Amino acid sequence: MTKIKFGTIGGGVMGEALLSRLIAQKVYLPSEILVSDPQPQRREFLTETYGIGTTASNLEVATAT
């Protein structure tokens, strides 16, 4: 398992803009990013689009980074 190096609470417009640039600029690998979002559809979209990890738990993001 890859260590999480970047996490964000919220995968909305701002969170997606941030993580997409971090991946595009090769600052972090998708496997090093974890995002929390309460909406299952949004988590699924982010995982499928960017290959990142997602969770419904803000605490999980906070403790993983």
XYZ file of C-alpha atoms in Angstrom:
65
model
C 0.000 0.000 0.000
C 1.306 3.437 -0.953
C 1.571 6.017 1.815
C -0.942 8.851 1.533
C 0.958 12.115 1.077
C -1.922 14.468 0.254
C -5.475 14.530 1.509
C -8.329 16.937 1.141
C -11.694 17.190 2.794
C -14.188 17.786 0.045
C -14.011 16.657 -3.551
C -16.038 19.485 -5.033
C -14.958 21.971 -7.686
C -12.072 23.419 -5.648
C -10.846 20.050 -4.392
C -10.961 18.562 -7.884
C -9.106 21.538 -9.371
C -6.361 21.153 -6.784
C -5.935 17.405 -7.081
C -6.075 17.418 -10.891
C -3.193 19.914 -11.066
C -1.148 18.026 -8.472
C -1.485 14.878 -10.575
C -0.907 16.643 -13.919
C 2.244 18.329 -12.612
C 3.416 14.995 -11.144
C 3.653 16.443 -7.645
C 1.854 13.355 -6.313
C 0.869 10.023 -7.789
C -2.870 9.293 -7.754
C -2.186 6.471 -5.291
C -0.764 9.052 -2.846
C -3.977 11.129 -2.742
C -7.023 10.568 -0.529
C -10.175 12.710 -0.718
C -13.230 12.621 1.505
C -16.664 13.484 0.156
C -20.102 12.630 1.538
C -21.629 11.890 -1.873
C -21.053 8.335 -3.160
C -21.490 9.425 -6.790
C -18.836 12.102 -6.411
C -16.389 9.675 -4.791
C -16.955 7.206 -7.622
C -16.411 9.929 -10.244
C -13.141 11.084 -8.658
C -11.824 7.532 -8.320
C -12.694 6.626 -11.907
C -11.433 9.913 -13.375
C -8.188 10.364 -11.437
C -7.430 6.977 -9.885
C -7.268 8.472 -6.391
C -8.492 7.017 -3.141
C -11.768 8.319 -1.733
C -13.686 7.925 1.492
C -16.778 9.295 3.209
C -14.730 9.826 6.394
C -13.012 13.154 7.067
C -11.281 11.487 10.012
C -9.764 8.873 7.708
C -8.220 11.623 5.568
C -6.955 13.508 8.614
C -5.283 10.458 10.131
C -3.851 9.174 6.836
C -1.874 12.318 6.015
